[in-house]
CSV table of C-alpha atoms in Angstrom, one decimal:
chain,number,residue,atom,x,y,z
A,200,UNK,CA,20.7,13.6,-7.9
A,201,UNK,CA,18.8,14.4,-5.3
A,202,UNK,CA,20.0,14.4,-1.8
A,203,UNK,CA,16.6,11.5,-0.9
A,204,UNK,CA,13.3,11.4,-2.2
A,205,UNK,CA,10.1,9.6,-0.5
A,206,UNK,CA,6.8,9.1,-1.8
A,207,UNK,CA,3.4,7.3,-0.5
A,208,UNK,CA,0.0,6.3,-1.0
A,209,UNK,CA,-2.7,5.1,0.9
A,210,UNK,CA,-5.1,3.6,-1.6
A,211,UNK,CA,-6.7,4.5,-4.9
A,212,UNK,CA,-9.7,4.6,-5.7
A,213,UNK,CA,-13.5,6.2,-6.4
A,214,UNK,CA,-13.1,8.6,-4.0
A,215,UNK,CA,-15.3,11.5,-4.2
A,216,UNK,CA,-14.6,15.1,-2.9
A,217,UNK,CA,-18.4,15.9,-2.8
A,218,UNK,CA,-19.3,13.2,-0.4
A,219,UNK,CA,-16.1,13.3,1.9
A,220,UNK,CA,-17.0,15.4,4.9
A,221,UNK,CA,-14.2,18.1,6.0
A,222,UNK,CA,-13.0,16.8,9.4
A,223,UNK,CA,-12.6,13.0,7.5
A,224,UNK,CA,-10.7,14.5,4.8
A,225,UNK,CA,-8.3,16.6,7.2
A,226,UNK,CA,-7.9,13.7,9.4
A,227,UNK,CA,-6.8,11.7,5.7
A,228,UNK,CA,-4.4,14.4,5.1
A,229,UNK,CA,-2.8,14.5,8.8
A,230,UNK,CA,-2.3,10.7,8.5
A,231,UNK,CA,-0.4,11.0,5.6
A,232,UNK,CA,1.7,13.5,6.9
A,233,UNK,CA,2.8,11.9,9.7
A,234,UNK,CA,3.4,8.8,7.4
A,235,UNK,CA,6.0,11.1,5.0
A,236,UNK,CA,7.6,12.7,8.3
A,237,UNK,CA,8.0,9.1,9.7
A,238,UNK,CA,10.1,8.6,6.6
A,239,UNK,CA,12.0,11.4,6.4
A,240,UNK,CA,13.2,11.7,9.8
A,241,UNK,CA,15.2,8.1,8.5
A,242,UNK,CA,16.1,9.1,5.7
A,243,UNK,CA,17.3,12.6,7.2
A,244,UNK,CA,19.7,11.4,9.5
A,245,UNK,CA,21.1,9.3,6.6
A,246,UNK,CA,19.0,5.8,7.1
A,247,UNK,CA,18.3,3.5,4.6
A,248,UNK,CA,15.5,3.6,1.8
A,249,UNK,CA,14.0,0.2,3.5
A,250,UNK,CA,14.2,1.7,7.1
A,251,UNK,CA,12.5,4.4,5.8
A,252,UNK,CA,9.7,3.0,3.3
A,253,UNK,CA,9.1,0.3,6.9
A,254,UNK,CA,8.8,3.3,9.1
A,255,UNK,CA,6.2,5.4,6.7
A,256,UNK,CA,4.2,2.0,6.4
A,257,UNK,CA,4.0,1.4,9.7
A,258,UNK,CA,2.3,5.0,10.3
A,259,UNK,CA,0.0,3.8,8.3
A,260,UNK,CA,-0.5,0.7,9.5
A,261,UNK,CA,-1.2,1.7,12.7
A,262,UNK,CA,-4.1,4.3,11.7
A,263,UNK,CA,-7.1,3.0,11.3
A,264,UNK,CA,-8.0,5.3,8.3
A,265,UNK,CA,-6.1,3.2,6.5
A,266,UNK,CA,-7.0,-0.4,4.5
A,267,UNK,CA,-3.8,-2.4,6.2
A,268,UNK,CA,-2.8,-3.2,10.3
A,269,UNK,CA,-5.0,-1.8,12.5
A,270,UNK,CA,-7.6,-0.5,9.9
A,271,UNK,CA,-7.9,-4.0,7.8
A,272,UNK,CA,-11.1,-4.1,6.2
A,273,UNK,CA,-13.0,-7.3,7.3
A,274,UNK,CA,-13.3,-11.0,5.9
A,275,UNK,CA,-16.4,-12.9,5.1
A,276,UNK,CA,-15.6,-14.4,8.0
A,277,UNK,CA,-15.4,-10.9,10.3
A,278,UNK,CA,-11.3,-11.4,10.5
A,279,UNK,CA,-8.4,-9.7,9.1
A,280,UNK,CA,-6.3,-11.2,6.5
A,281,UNK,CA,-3.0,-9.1,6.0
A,282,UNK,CA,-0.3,-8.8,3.3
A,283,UNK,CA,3.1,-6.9,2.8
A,284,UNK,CA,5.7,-6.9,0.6
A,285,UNK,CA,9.2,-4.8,0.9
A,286,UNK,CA,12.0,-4.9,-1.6
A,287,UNK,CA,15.4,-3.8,-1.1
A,288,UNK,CA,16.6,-2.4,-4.8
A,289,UNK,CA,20.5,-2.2,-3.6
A,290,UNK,CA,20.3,-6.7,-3.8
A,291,UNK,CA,16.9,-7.3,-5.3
A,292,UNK,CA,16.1,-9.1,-1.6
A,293,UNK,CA,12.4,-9.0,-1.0
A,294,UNK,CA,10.3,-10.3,1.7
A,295,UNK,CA,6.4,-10.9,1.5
A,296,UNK,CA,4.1,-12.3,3.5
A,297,UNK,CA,0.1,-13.1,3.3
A,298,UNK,CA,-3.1,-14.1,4.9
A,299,UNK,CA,-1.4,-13.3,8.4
A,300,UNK,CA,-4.4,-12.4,11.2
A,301,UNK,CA,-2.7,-11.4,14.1
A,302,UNK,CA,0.8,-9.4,13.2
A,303,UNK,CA,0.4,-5.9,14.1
A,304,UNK,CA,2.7,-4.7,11.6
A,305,UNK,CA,2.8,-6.8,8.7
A,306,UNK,CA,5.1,-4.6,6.7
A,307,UNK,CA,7.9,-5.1,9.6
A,308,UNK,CA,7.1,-9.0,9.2
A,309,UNK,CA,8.2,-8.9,5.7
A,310,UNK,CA,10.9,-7.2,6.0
A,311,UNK,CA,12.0,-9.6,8.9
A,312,UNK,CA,11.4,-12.4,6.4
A,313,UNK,CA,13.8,-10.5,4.0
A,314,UNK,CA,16.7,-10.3,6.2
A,315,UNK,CA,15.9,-13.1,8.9
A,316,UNK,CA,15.1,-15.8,6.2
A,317,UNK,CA,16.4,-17.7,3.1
A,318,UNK,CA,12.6,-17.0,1.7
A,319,UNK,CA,10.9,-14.7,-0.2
A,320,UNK,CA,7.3,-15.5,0.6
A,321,UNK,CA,5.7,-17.0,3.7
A,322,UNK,CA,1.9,-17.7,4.0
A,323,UNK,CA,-1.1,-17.7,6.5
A,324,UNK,CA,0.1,-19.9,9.7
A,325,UNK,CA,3.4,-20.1,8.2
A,326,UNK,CA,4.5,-16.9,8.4
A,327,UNK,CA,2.6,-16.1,11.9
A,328,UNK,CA,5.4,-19.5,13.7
A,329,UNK,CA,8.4,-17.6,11.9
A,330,UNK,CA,7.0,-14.0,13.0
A,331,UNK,CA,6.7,-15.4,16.2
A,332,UNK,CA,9.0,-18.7,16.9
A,333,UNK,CA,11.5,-16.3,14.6
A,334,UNK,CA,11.4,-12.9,14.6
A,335,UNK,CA,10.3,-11.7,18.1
A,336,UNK,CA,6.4,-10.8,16.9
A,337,UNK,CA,4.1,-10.6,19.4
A,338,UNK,CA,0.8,-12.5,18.9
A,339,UNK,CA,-2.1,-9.5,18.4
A,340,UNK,CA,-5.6,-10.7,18.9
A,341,UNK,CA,-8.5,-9.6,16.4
A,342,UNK,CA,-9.7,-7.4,18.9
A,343,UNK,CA,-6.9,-5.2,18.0
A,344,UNK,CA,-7.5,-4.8,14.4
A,345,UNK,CA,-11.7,-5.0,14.8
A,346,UNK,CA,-13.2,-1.3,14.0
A,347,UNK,CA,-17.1,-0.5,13.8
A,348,UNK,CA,-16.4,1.3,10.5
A,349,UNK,CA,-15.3,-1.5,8.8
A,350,UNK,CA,-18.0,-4.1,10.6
A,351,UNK,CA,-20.4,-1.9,9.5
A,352,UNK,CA,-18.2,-1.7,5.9
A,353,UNK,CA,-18.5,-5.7,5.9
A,354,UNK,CA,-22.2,-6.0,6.9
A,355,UNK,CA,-23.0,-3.3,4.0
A,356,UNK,CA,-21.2,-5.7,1.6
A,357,UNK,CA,-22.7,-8.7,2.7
A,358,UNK,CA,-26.3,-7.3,2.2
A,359,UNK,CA,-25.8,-7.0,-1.4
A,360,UNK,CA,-22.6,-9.9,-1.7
A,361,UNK,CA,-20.3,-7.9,-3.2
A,362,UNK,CA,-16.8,-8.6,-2.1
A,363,UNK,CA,-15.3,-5.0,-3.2
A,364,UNK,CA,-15.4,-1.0,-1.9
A,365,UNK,CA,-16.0,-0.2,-5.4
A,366,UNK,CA,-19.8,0.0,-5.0
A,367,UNK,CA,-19.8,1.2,-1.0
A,368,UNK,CA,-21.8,4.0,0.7
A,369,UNK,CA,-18.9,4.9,2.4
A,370,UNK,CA,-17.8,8.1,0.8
A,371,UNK,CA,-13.9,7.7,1.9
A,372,UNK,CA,-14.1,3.8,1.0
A,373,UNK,CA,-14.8,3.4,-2.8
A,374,UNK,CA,-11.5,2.3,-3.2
A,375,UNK,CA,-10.1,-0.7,-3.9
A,376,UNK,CA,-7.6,-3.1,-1.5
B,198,UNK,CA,-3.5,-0.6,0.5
B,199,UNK,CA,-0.7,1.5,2.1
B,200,UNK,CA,2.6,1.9,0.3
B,201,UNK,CA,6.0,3.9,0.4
B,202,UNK,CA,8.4,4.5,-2.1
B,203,UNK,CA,12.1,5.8,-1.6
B,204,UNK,CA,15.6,6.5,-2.8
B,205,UNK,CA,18.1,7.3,0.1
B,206,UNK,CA,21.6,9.4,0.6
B,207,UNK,CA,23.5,6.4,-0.5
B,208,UNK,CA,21.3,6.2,-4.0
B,209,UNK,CA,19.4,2.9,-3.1
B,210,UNK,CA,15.9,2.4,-3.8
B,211,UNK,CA,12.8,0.5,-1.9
B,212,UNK,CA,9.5,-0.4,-2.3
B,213,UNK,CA,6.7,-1.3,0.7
B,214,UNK,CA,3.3,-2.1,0.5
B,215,UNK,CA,0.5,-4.0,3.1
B,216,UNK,CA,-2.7,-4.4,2.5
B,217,UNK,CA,-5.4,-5.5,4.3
B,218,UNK,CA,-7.2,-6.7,0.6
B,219,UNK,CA,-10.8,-6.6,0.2
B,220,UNK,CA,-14.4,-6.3,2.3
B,221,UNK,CA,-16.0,-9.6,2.1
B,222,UNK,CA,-13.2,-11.6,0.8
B,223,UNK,CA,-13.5,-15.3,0.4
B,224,UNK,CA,-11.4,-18.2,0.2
B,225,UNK,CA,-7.6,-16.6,1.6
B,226,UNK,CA,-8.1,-14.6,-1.6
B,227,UNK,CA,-4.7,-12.3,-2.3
B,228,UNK,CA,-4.0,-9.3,-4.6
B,229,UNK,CA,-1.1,-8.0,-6.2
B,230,UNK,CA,0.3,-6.2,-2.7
B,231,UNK,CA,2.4,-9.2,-1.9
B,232,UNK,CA,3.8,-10.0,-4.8
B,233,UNK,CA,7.1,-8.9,-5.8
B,234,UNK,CA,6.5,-7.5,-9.6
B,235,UNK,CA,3.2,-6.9,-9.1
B,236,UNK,CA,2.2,-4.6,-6.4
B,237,UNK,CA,6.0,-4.4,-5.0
B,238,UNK,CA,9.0,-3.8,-6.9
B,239,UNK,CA,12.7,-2.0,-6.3
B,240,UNK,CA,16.0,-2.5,-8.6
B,241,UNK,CA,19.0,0.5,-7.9
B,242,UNK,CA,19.6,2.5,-11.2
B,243,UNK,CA,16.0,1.4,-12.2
B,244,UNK,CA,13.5,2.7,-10.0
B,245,UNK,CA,10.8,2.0,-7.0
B,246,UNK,CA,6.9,0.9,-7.4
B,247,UNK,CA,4.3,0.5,-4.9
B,248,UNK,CA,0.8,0.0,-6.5
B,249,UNK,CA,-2.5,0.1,-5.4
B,250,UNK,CA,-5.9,-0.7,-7.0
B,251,UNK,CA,-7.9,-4.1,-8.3
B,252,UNK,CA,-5.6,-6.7,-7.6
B,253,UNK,CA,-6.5,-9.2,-9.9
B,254,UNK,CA,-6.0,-6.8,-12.5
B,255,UNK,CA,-2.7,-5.4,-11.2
B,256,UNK,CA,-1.5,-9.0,-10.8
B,257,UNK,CA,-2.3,-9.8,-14.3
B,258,UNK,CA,-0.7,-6.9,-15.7
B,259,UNK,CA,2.6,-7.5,-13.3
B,260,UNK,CA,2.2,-3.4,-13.1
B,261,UNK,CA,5.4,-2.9,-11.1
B,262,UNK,CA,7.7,-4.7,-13.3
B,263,UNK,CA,6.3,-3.3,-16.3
B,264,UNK,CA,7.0,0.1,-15.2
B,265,UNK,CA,10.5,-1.2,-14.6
B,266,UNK,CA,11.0,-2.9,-17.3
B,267,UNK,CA,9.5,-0.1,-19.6
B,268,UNK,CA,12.2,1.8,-18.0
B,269,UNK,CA,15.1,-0.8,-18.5
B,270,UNK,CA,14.7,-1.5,-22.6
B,271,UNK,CA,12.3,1.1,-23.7
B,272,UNK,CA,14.1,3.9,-22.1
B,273,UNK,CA,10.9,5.6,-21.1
B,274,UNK,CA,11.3,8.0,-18.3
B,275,UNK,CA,9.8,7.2,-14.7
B,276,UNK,CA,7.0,9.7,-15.7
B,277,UNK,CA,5.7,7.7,-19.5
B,278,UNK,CA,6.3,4.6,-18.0
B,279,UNK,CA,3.8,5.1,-15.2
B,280,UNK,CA,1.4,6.5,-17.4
B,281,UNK,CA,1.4,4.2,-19.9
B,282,UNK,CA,0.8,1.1,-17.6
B,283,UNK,CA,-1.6,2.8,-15.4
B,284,UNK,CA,-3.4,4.1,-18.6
B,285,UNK,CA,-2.8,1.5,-21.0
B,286,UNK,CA,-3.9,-2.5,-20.9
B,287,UNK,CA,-5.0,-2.1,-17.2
B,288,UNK,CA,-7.8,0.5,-18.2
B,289,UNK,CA,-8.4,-1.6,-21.1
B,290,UNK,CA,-8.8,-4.6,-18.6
B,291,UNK,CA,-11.5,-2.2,-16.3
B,292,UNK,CA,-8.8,-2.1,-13.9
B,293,UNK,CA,-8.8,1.1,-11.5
B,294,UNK,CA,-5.6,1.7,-10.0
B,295,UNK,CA,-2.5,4.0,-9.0
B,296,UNK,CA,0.9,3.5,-8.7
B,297,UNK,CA,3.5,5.7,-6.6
B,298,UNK,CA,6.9,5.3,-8.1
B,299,UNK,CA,10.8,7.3,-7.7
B,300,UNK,CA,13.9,7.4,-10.2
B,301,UNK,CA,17.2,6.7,-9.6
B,302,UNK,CA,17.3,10.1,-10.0
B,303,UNK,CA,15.0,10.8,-7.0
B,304,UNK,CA,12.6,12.0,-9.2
B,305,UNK,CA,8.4,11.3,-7.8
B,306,UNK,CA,5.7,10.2,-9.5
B,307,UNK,CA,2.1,9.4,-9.0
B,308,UNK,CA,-0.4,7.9,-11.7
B,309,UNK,CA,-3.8,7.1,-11.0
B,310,UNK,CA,-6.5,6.4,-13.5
B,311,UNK,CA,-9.8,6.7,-11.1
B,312,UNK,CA,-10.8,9.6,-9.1
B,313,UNK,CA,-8.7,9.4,-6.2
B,314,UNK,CA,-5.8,8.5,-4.5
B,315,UNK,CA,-4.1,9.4,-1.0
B,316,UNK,CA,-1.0,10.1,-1.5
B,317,UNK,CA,1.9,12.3,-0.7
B,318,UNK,CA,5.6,13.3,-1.4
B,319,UNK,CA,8.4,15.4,0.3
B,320,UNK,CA,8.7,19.1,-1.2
B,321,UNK,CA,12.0,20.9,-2.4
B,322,UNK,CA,12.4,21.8,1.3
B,323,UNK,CA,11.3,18.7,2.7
B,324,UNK,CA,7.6,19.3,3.8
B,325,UNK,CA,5.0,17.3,3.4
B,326,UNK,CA,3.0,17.6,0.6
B,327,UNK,CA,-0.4,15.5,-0.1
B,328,UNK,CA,-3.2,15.0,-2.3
B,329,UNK,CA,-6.2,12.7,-2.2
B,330,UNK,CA,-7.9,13.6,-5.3
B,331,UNK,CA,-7.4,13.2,-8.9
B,332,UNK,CA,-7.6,17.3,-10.0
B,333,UNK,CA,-5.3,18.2,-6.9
């Protein structure tokens, strides 16, 4: 067996090699990276598989590159609406959360809602009172989460009222959720 | 979607996914990212899903637990388990997605059945080691 193993993603999709300029793409593959080296520093000085599947999300999370936390694509309504999910194979816990606007790192919610809760799944305003009345989350305005890519990802939507990437001019963004 | 897959020192797996869904979404619409079995799924001696792609196709198809349970009483291996979902009634379905996905083993894999996905895996000396597309 192998001594730990770690694996991510940071969405699928039509992405095209031809379109994605150089400097986008090496910033895709440093952001990944750092996600796997978030991991494995956890998982290297013997942490758990949940610490360290939290700890790669969260990398990504907090880039904006990414389609979750900080780089949340936009709502009709020019908000973020978040989920997360962790699961703990050792019990078969889980935590999940969705529709959250203003956690900064939604994976950390759910896995505070795993360990801190009798639940599985909390929802919209719900799961914002535990995060914060609960689990120590502090309350993150839009602002935070509010990119130009991804207003000007929302208005290019809106013009033709599709609710998907999978048609976008956005050469990086042809992906889905 | 974002999502991490592992197996640690002690042999237990995990599964993490967020998601911040789609452009333009209406109505607190939610995708498979959140739901345990769909987008999300770890069981020890099994093995570890996170899946990305259409959501309402991934939801209808319960991707990660049919990986896992492909796994649990059709003894595939991680490797034609992944495949076979990921290629199989979800294509049928127009569904474009990938799934990242570890053994109890430890073993990696990645299945994808569109032209991309970022994703990325530890080497045999514990470097980083990503793709993005499809032929990489």
């Amino acid at each position: 067996m192998a001594q730990f193993s770690l694996a991510i993603h940071g969405g699928a999709g039509t992405i095209e090699k031809h379109r994605m300029k150089a400097d986008l793409e090496q910033a895709y593959r440093h952001a990944l990276a750092d996600a796997l080296l978030a991991g494995k520093n956890i998982l290297m000085a013997g942490g758990s598989s949940v610490d360290a599947v939290v700890a790669a999300v969260v990398s990504m999370e907090d880039n904006p590159l990414f389609n979750a936390g900080r780089g949340s694509v936009l709502t009709h309504d020019e908000m973020v609406e978040m989920d997360a999910a962790v699961m703990n194979g050792k019990d078969l816990n889980a935590g999940a959360l969705c529709g959250v606007r203003h956690i900064k790192n939604p994976i950390v919610l759910a896995r505070d809602i795993m360990t801190g809760s009798s639940h599985v799944m909390l929802s919209g305003d719900g799961a914002e009172k535990f995060a914060f009345n609960e689990a120590g989350h502090v309350y993150t305005e839009q602002d935070y989460f509010f990119t130009e890519r991804r207003y000007d990802q929302l208005l290019d939507a809106k013009s033709t009222g599709r609710a998907a990437l999978s048609e976008s001019t956005f050469p990086d963004d042809k992906k889905h959720g | 979607t974002v999502g991490a897959v592992a197996l640690d020192a002690s042999g237990n797996l995990a599964a993490a996914t967020s998601t911040g869904g789609l452009t333009n979404k209406r109505y607190g619409r939610i995708g498979d990212t959140p739901i345990i079995g769909a987008g999300t799924y770890a069981r020890n001696g099994n093995c570890a899903v996170s899946a990305t792609g259409m959501g309402e196709v991934l939801l209808r198809c319960t991707v990660a637990s049919d990986i896992s349970g492909r796994m649990r009483y059709g003894n595939q291996s991680l490797k034609d388990a992944c495949h076979n979902v990921v290629n199989g009634e979800i294509k049928g379905l127009g569904g474009e997605c990938g799934v990242v996905a570890v053994d109890a083993e430890g073993q990696v894999h990645f299945s994808l059945n569109c032209p991309g996905m970022y994703r990325g895996t530890l080497d045999t000396h514990g470097e980083p080691l990503v793709a993005i597309y499809d032929t990489d």
